[in-house]
PDB file of C-alpha atoms and ligand atoms in Angstrom:
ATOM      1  CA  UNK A   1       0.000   0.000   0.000  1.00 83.00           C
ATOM      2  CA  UNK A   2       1.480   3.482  -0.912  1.00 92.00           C
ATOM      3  CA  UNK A   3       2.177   5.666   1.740  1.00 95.00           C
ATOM      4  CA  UNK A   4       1.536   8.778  -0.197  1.00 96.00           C
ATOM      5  CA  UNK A   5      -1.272  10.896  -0.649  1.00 95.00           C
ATOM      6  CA  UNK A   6      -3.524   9.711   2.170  1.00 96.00           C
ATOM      7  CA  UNK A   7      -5.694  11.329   4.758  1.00 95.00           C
ATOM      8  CA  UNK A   8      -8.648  10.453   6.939  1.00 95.00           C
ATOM      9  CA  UNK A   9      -9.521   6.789   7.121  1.00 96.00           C
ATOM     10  CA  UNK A  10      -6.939   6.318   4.166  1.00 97.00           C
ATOM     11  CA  UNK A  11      -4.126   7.033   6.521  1.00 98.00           C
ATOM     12  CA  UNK A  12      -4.834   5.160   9.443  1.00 98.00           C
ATOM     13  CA  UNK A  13      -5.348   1.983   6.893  1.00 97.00           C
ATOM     14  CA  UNK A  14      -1.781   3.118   5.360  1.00 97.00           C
ATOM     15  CA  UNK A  15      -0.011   2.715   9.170  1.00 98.00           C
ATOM     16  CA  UNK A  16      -1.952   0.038   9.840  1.00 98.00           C
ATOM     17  CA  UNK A  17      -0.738  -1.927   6.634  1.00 97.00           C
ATOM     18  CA  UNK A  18       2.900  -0.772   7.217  1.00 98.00           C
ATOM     19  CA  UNK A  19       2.717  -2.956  10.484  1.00 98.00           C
ATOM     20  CA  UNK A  20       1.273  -6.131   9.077  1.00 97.00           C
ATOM     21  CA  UNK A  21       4.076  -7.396   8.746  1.00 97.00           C
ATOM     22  CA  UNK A  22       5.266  -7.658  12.586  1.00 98.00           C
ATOM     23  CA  UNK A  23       5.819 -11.152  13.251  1.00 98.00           C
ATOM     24  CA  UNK A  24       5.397 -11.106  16.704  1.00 98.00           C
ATOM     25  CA  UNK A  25       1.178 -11.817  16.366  1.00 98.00           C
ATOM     26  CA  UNK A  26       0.450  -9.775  19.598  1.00 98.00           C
ATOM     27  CA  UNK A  27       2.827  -6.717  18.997  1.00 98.00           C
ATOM     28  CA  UNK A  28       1.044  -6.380  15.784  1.00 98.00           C
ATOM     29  CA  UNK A  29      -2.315  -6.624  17.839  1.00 98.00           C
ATOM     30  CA  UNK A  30      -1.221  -3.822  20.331  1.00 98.00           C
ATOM     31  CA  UNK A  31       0.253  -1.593  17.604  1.00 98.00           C
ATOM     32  CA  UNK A  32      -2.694  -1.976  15.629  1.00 98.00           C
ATOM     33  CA  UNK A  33      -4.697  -1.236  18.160  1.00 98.00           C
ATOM     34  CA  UNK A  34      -3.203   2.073  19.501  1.00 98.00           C
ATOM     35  CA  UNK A  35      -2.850   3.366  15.706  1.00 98.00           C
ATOM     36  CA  UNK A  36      -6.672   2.349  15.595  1.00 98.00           C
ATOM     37  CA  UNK A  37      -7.448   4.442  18.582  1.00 98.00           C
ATOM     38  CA  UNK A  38      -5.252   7.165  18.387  1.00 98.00           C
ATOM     39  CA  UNK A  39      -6.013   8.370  14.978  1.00 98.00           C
ATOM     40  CA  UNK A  40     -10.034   7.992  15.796  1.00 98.00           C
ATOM     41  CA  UNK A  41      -9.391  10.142  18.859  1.00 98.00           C
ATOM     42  CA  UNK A  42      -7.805  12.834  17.160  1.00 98.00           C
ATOM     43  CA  UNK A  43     -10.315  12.549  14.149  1.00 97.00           C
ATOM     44  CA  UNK A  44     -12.942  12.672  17.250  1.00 98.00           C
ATOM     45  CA  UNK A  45     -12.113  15.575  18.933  1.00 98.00           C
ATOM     46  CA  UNK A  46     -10.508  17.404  15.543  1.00 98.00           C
ATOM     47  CA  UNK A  47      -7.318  17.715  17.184  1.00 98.00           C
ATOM     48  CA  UNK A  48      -5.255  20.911  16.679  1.00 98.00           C
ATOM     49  CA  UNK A  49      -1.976  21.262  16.380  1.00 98.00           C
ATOM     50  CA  UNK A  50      -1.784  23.504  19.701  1.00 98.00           C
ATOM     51  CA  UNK A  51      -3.182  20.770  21.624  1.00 98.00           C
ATOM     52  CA  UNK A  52      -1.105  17.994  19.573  1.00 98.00           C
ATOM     53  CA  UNK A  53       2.123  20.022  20.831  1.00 98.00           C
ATOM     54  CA  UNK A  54       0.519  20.782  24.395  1.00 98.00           C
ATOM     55  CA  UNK A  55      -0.082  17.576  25.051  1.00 98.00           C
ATOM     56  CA  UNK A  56       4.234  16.124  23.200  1.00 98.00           C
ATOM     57  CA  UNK A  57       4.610  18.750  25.643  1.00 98.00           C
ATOM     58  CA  UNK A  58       3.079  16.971  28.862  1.00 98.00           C
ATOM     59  CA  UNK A  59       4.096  13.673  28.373  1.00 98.00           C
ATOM     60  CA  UNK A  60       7.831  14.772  27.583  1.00 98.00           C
ATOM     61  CA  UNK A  61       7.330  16.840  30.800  1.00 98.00           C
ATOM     62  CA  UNK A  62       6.099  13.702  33.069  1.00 98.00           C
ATOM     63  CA  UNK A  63       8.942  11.086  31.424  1.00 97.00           C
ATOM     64  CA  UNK A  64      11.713  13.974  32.541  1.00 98.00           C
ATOM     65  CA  UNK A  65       9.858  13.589  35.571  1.00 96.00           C
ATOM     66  CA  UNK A  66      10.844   9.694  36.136  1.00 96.00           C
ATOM     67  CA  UNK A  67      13.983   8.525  38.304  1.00 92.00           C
ATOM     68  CA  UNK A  68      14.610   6.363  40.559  1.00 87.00           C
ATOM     69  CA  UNK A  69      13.091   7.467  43.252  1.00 85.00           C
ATOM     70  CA  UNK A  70      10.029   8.694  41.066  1.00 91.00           C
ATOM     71  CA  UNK A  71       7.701   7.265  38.449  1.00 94.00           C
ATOM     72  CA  UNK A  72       5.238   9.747  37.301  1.00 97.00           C
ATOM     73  CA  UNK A  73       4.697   8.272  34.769  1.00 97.00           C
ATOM     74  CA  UNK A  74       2.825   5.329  36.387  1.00 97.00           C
ATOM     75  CA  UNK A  75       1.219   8.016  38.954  1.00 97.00           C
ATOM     76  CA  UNK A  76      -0.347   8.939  34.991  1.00 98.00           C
ATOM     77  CA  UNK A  77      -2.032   5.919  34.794  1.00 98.00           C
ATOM     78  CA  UNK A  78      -2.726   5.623  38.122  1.00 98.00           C
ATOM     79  CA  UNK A  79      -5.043   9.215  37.991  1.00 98.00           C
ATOM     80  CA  UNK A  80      -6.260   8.200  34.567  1.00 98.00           C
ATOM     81  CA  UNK A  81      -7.918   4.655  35.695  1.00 98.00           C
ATOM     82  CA  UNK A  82      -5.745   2.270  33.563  1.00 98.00           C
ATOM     83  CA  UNK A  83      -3.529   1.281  36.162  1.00 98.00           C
ATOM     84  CA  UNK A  84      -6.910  -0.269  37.891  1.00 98.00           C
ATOM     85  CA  UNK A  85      -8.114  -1.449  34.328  1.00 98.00           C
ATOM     86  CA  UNK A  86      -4.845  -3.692  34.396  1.00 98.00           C
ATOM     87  CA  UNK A  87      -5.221  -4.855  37.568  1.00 98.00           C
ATOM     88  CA  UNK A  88      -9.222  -5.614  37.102  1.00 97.00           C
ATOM     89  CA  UNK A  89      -8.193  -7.634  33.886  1.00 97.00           C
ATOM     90  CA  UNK A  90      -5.140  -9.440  35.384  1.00 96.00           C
ATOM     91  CA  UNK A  91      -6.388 -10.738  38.758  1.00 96.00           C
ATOM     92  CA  UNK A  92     -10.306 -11.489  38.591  1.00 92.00           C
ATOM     93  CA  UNK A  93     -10.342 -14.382  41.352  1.00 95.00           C
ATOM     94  CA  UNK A  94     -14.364 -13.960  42.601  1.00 95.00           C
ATOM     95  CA  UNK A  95     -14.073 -13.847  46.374  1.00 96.00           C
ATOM     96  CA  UNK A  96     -13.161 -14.895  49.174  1.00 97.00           C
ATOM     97  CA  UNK A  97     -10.135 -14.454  47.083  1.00 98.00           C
ATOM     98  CA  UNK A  98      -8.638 -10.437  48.439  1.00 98.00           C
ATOM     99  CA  UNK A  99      -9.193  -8.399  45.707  1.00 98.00           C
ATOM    100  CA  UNK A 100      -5.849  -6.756  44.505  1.00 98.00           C
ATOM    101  CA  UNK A 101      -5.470  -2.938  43.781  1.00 98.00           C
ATOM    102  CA  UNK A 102      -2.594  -0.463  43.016  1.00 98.00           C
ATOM    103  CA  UNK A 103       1.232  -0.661  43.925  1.00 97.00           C
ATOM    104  CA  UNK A 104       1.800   2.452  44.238  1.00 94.00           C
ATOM    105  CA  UNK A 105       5.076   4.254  44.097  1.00 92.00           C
ATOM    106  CA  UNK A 106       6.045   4.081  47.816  1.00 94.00           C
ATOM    107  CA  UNK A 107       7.155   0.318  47.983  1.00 95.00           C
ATOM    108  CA  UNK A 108      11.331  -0.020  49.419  1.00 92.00           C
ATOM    109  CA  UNK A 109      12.642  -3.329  48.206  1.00 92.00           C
ATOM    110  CA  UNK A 110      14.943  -4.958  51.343  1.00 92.00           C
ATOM    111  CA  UNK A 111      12.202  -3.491  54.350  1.00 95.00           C
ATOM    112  CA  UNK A 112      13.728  -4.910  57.927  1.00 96.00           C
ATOM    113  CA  UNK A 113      12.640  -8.298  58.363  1.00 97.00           C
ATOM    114  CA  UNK A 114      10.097  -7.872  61.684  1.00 97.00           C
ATOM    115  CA  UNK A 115       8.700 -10.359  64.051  1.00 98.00           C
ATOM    116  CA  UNK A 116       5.578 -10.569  64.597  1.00 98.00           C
ATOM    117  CA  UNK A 117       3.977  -8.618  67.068  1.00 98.00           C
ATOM    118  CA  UNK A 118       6.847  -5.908  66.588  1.00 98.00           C
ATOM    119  CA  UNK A 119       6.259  -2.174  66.118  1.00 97.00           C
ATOM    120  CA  UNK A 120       7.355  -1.191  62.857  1.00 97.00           C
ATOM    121  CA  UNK A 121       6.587   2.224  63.065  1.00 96.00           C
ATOM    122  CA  UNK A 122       9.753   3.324  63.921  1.00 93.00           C
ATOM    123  CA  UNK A 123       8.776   6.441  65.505  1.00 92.00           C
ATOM    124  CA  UNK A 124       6.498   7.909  62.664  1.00 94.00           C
ATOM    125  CA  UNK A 125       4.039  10.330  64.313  1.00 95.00           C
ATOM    126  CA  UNK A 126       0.984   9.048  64.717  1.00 95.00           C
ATOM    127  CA  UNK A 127      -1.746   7.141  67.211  1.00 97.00           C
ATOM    128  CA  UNK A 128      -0.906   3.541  68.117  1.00 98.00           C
ATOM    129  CA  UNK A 129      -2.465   0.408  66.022  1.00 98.00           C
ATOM    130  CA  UNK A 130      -2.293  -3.407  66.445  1.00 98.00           C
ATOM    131  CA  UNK A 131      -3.048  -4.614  63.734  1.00 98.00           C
ATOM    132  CA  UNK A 132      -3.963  -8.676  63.851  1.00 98.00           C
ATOM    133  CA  UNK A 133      -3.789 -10.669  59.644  1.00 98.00           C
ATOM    134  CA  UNK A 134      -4.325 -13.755  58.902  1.00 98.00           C
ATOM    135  CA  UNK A 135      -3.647 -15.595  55.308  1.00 98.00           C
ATOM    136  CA  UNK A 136      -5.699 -18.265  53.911  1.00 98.00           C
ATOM    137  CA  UNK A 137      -5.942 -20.066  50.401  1.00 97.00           C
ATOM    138  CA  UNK A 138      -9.498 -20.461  48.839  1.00 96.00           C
ATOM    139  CA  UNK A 139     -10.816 -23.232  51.223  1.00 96.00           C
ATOM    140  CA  UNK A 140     -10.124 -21.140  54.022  1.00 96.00           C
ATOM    141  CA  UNK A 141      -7.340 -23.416  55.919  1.00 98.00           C
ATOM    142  CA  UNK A 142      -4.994 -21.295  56.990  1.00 98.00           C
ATOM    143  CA  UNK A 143      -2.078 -20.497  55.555  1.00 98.00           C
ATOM    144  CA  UNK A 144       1.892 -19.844  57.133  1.00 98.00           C
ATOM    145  CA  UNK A 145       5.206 -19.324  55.633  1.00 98.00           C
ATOM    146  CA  UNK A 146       3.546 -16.084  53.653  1.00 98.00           C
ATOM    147  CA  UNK A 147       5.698 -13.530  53.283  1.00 98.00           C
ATOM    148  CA  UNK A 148       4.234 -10.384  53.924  1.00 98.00           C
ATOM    149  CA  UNK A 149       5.817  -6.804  52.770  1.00 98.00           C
ATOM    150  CA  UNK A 150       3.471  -4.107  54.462  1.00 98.00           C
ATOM    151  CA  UNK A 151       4.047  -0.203  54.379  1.00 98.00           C
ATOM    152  CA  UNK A 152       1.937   2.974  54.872  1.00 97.00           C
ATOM    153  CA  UNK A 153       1.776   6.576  55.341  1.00 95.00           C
ATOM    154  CA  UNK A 154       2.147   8.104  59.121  1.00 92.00           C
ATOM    155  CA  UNK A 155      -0.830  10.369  60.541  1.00 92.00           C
ATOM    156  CA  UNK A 156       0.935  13.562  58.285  1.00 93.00           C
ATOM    157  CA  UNK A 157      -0.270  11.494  55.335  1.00 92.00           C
ATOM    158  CA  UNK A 158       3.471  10.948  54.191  1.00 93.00           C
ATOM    159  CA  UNK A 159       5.993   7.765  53.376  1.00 94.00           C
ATOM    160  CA  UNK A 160       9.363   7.737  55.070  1.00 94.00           C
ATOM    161  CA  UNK A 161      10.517   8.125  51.618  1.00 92.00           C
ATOM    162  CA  UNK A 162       8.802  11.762  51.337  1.00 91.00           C
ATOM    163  CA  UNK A 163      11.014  12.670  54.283  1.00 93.00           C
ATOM    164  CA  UNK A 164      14.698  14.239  53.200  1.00 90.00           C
ATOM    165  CA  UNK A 165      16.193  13.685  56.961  1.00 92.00           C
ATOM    166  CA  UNK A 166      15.579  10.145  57.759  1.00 91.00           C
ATOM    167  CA  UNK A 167      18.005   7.530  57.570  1.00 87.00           C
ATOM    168  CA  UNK A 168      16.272   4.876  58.224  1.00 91.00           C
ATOM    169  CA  UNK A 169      12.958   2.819  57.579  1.00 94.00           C
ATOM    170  CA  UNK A 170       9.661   3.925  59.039  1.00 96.00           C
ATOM    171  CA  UNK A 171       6.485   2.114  58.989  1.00 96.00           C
ATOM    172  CA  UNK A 172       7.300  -0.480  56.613  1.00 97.00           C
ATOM    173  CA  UNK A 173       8.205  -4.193  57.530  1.00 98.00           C
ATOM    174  CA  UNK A 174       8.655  -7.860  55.920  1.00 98.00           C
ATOM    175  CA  UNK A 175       6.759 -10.085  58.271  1.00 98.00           C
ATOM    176  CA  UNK A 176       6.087 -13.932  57.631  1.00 98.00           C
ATOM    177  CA  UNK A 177       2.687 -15.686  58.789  1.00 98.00           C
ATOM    178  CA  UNK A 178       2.935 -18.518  61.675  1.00 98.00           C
ATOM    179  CA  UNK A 179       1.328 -21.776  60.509  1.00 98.00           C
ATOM    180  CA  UNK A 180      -2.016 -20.784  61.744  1.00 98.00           C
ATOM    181  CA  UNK A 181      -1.782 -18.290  59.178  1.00 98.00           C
ATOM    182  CA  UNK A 182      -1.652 -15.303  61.735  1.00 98.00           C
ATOM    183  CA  UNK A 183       0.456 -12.482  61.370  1.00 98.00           C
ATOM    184  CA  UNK A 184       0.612  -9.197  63.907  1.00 98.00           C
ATOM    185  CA  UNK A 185       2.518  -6.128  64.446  1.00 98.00           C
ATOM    186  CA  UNK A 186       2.048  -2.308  65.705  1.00 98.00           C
ATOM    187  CA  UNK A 187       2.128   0.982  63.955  1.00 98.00           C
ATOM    188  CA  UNK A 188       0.440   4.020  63.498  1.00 97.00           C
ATOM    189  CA  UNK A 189      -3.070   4.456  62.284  1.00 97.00           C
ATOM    190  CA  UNK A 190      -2.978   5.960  58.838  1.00 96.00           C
ATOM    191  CA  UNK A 191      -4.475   8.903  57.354  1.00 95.00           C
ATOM    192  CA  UNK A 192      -5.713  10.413  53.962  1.00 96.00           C
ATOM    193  CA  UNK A 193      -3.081  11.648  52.038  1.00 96.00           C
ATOM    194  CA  UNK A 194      -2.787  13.581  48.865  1.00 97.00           C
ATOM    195  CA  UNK A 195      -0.238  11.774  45.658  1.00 97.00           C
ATOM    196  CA  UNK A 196       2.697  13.762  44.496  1.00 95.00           C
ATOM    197  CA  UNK A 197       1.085  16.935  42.556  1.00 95.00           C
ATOM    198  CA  UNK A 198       4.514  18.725  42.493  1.00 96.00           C
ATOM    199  CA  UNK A 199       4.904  17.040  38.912  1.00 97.00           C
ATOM    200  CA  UNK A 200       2.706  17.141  35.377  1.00 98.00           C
ATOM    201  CA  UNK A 201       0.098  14.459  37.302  1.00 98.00           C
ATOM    202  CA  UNK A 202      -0.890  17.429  40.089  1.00 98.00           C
ATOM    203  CA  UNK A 203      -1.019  20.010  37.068  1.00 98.00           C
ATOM    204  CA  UNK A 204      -3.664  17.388  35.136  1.00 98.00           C
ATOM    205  CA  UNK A 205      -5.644  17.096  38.523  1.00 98.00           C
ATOM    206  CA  UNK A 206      -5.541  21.275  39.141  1.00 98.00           C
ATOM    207  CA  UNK A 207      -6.861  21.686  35.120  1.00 98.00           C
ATOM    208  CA  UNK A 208      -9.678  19.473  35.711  1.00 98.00           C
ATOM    209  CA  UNK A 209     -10.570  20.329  39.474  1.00 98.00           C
ATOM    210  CA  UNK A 210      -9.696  16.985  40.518  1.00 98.00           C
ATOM    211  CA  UNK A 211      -8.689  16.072  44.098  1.00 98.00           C
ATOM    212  CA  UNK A 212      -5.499  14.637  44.496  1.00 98.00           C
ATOM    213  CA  UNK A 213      -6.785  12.864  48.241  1.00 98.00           C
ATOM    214  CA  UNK A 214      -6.455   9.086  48.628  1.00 98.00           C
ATOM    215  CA  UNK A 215      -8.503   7.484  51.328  1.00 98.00           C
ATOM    216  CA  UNK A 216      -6.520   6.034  54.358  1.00 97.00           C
ATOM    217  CA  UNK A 217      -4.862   2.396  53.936  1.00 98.00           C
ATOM    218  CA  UNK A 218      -2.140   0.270  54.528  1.00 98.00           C
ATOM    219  CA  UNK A 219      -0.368  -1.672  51.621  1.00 98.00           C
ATOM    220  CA  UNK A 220       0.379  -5.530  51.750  1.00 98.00           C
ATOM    221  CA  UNK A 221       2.066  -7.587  49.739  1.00 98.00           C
ATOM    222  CA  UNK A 222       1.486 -11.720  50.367  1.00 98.00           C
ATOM    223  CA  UNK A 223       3.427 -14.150  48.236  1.00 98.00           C
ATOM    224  CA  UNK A 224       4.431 -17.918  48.714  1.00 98.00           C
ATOM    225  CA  UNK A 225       5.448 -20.476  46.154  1.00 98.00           C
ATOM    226  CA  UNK A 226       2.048 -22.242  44.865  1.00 97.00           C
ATOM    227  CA  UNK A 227      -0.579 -18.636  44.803  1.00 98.00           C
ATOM    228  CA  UNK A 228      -0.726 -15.912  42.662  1.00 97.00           C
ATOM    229  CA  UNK A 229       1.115 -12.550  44.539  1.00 98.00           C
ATOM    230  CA  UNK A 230      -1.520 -10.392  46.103  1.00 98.00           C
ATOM    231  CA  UNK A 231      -0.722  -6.848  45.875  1.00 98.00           C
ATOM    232  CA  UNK A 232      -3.677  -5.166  47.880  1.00 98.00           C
ATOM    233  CA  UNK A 233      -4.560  -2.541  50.786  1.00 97.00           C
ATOM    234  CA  UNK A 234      -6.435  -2.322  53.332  1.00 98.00           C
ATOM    235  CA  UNK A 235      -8.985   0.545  53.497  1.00 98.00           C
ATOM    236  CA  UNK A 236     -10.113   2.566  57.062  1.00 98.00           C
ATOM    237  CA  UNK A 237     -14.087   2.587  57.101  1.00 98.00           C
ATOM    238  CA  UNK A 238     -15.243   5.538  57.351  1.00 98.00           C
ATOM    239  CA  UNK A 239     -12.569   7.329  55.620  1.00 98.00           C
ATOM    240  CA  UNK A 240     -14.276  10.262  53.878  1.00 98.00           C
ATOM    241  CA  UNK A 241     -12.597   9.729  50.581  1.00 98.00           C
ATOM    242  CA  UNK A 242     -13.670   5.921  50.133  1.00 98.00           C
ATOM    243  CA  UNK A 243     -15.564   7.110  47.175  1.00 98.00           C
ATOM    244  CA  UNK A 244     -13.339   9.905  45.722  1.00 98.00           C
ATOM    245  CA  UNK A 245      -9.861   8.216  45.823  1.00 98.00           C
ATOM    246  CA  UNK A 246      -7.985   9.845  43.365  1.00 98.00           C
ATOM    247  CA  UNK A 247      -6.546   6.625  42.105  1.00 98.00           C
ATOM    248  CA  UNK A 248      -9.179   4.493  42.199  1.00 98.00           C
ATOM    249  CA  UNK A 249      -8.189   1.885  44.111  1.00 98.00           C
ATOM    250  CA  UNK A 250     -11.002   1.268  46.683  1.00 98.00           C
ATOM    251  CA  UNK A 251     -13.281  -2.049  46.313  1.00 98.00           C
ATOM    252  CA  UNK A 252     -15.818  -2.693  49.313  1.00 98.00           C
ATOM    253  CA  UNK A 253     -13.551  -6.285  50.447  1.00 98.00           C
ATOM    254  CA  UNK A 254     -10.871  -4.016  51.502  1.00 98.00           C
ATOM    255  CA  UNK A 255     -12.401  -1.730  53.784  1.00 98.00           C
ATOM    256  CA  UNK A 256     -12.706  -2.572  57.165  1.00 98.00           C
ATOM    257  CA  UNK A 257     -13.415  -1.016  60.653  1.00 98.00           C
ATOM    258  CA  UNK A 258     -10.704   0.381  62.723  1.00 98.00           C
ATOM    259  CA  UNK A 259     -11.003  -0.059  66.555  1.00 98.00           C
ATOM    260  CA  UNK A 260      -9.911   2.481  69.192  1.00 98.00           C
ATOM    261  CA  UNK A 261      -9.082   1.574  72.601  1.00 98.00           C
ATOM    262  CA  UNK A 262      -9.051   2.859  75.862  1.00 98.00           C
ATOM    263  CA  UNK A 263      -5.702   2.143  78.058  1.00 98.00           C
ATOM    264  CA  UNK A 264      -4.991  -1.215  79.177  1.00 98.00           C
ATOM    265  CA  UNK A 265      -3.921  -4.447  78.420  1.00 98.00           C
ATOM    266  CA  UNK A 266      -4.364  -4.750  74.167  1.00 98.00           C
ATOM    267  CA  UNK A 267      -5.328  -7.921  72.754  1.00 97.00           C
ATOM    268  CA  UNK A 268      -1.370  -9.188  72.220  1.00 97.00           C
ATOM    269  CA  UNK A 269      -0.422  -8.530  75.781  1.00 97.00           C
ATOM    270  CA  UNK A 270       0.837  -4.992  74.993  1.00 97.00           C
ATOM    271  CA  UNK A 271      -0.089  -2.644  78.280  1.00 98.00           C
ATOM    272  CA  UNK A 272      -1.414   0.565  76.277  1.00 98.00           C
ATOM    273  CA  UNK A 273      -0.884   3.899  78.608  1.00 97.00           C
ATOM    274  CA  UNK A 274      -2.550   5.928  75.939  1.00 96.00           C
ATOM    275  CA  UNK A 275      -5.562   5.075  73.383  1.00 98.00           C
ATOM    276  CA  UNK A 276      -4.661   2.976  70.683  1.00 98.00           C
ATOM    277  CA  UNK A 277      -6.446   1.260  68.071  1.00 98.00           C
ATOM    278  CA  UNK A 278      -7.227  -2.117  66.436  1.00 98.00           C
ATOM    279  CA  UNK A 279      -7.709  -3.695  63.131  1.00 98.00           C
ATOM    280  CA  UNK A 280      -8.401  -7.232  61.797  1.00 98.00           C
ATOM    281  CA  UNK A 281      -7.957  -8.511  58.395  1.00 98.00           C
ATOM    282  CA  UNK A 282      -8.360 -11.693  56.356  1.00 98.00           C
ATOM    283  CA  UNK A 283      -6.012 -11.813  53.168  1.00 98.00           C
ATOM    284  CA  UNK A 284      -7.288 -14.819  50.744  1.00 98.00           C
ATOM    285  CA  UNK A 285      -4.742 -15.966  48.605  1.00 98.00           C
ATOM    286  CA  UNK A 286      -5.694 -17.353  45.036  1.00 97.00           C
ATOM    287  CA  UNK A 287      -3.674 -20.613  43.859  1.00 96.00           C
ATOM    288  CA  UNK A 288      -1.270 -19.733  40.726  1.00 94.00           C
ATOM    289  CA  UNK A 289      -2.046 -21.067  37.650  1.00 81.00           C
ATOM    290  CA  UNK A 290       0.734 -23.495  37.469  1.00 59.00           C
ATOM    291  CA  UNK A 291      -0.760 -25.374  40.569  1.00 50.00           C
TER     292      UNK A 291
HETATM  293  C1  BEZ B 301      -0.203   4.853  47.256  1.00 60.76           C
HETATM  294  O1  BEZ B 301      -1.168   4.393  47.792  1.00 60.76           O
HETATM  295  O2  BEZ B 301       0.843   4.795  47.871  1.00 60.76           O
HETATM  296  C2  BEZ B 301      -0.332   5.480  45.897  1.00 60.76           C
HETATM  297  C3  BEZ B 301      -0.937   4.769  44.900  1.00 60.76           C
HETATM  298  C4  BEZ B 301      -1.035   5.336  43.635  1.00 60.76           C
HETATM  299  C5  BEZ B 301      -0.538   6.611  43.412  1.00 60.76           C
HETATM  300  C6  BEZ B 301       0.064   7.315  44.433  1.00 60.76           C
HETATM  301  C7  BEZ B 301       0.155   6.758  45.710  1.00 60.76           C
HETATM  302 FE1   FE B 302      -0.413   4.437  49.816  1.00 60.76          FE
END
């Protein structure tokens, strides 16, 4: 097919052609499919060239953005839904299986390895909380040897990362489940919190009066040789922003009531001098598909 002379529906069928020949059958799929869609947007919406260069412009601006310590370009598909859209298509166990939901960009490969029943706050600011897991697979037996990566904002709504002056790990842990699948440490009772919006992301969610607010959670990570890895969170009830999170990571099975206490003895052994607070969870592993 000659690439000359062609506009309209013409054109697209010109690119389309002049990547029939990918032998790879699903990377012709994929590139067909996002020269497909992206010429019918800009056909859609009559695309200028202002907004063609604006938006070269804002995706050059949020790739500059990207180091190591930063990814905005995932915290892009995070505020624009696909990030969930993955995850929705990728990990569709029906329940009791724990439904899965973002990573997020505040995960530390090499946390300190805790015990359980440990306090891996670390001296983040914040109000006490036990919280008491448990694993299971499908048939609800319980299950140990899970390793289990947890980390979370402190009650300013920020990561240890976010801090320049620490130099050391706060409120993130690697525990393992006993064989009654229970696993149980203290921290801090989380907060809302707002994503980055220093970068291109916050200046998408300021032009379209979006709020940048996630609701209160805490992140897990479960994996053990024979299930599928269950990245998840668990959600505070109650949290105003259950049904505004600016990623949109909330589904019902992770929300779950938060306890508070008055002083005494707490449920491990601990003897609380101030209020604290208490949360159980379930995580339901799914078996992997090579079982
Ligand atoms: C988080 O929960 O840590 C998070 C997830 C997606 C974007 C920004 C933050
Ligand atoms: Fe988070």
């Amino acid at each position: 097919m000659s690439t000359r002379n062609l506009e309209g529906d013409s054109l697209t069928q010109a690119v389309l052609a002049s990547f029939a020949g990918t032998p790879d059958d699903r990377l012709r799929q994929l590139l067909g499919a996002v020269v497909e869609h992206l010429h019918a947007l800009a056909v859609e919406v009559e695309l200028t060239e202002a907004e063609w260069a604006h938006a070269i412009d804002f995706l050059t601006r949020t790739g500059q953005m990207c180091s190591d310590q930063r990814q905005e370009l995932i915290l892009l598909s995070d505020v624009l839904g696909l990030s969930m859209q993955v995850i929705g298509l990728n990990h569709d166990s029906p329940p009791p299986v724990t439904p899965s939901t973002v990573f997020g960009p505040f995960f530390v490969e090499g946390a300190p390895q805790l015990a359980n029943g440990q306090d891996i706050a670390g001296g983040a600011p914040g109000e006490p909380c036990l919280v008491q897991g448990r694993v299971e697979a499908l048939d609800r037996t319980p299950l140990g040897g899970v390793t289990i990566d947890v980390w979370q904002a402190d009650d300013e709504g920020l990561y240890d990362v976010q801090y320049s002056d620490l130099d050391a790990p706060r409120d993130r842990a690697q525990l393992r489940s006993q064989d009654d699948g229970r696993f149980w440490f203290w921290t801090v009772k989380p907060e809302p919190y707002p994503i980055p919006e220093d970068g291109p992301v916050g200046e998408l969610l300021g032009a379209s009066g979006r709020s940048p607010m996630r609701p209160a959670h805490i992140h897990f990570m479960a994996r053990k040789a024979g299930y599928e890895e269950l990245v998840t969170h668990v959600f505070v009830a109650g949290d105003p922003y259950l049904d505004s999170d600016a990623v949109f990571g909330v589904r019902t099975p992770l929300i779950t009531p938060f306890e508070r206490h008055q002083p005494g003895t707490a449920a491990d052994g601990t003897e609380m001098s101030s209020t604290y607070w208490t949360m159980r969870y379930t995580l339901v592993l799914a078996p992997s598909d090579t079982n």
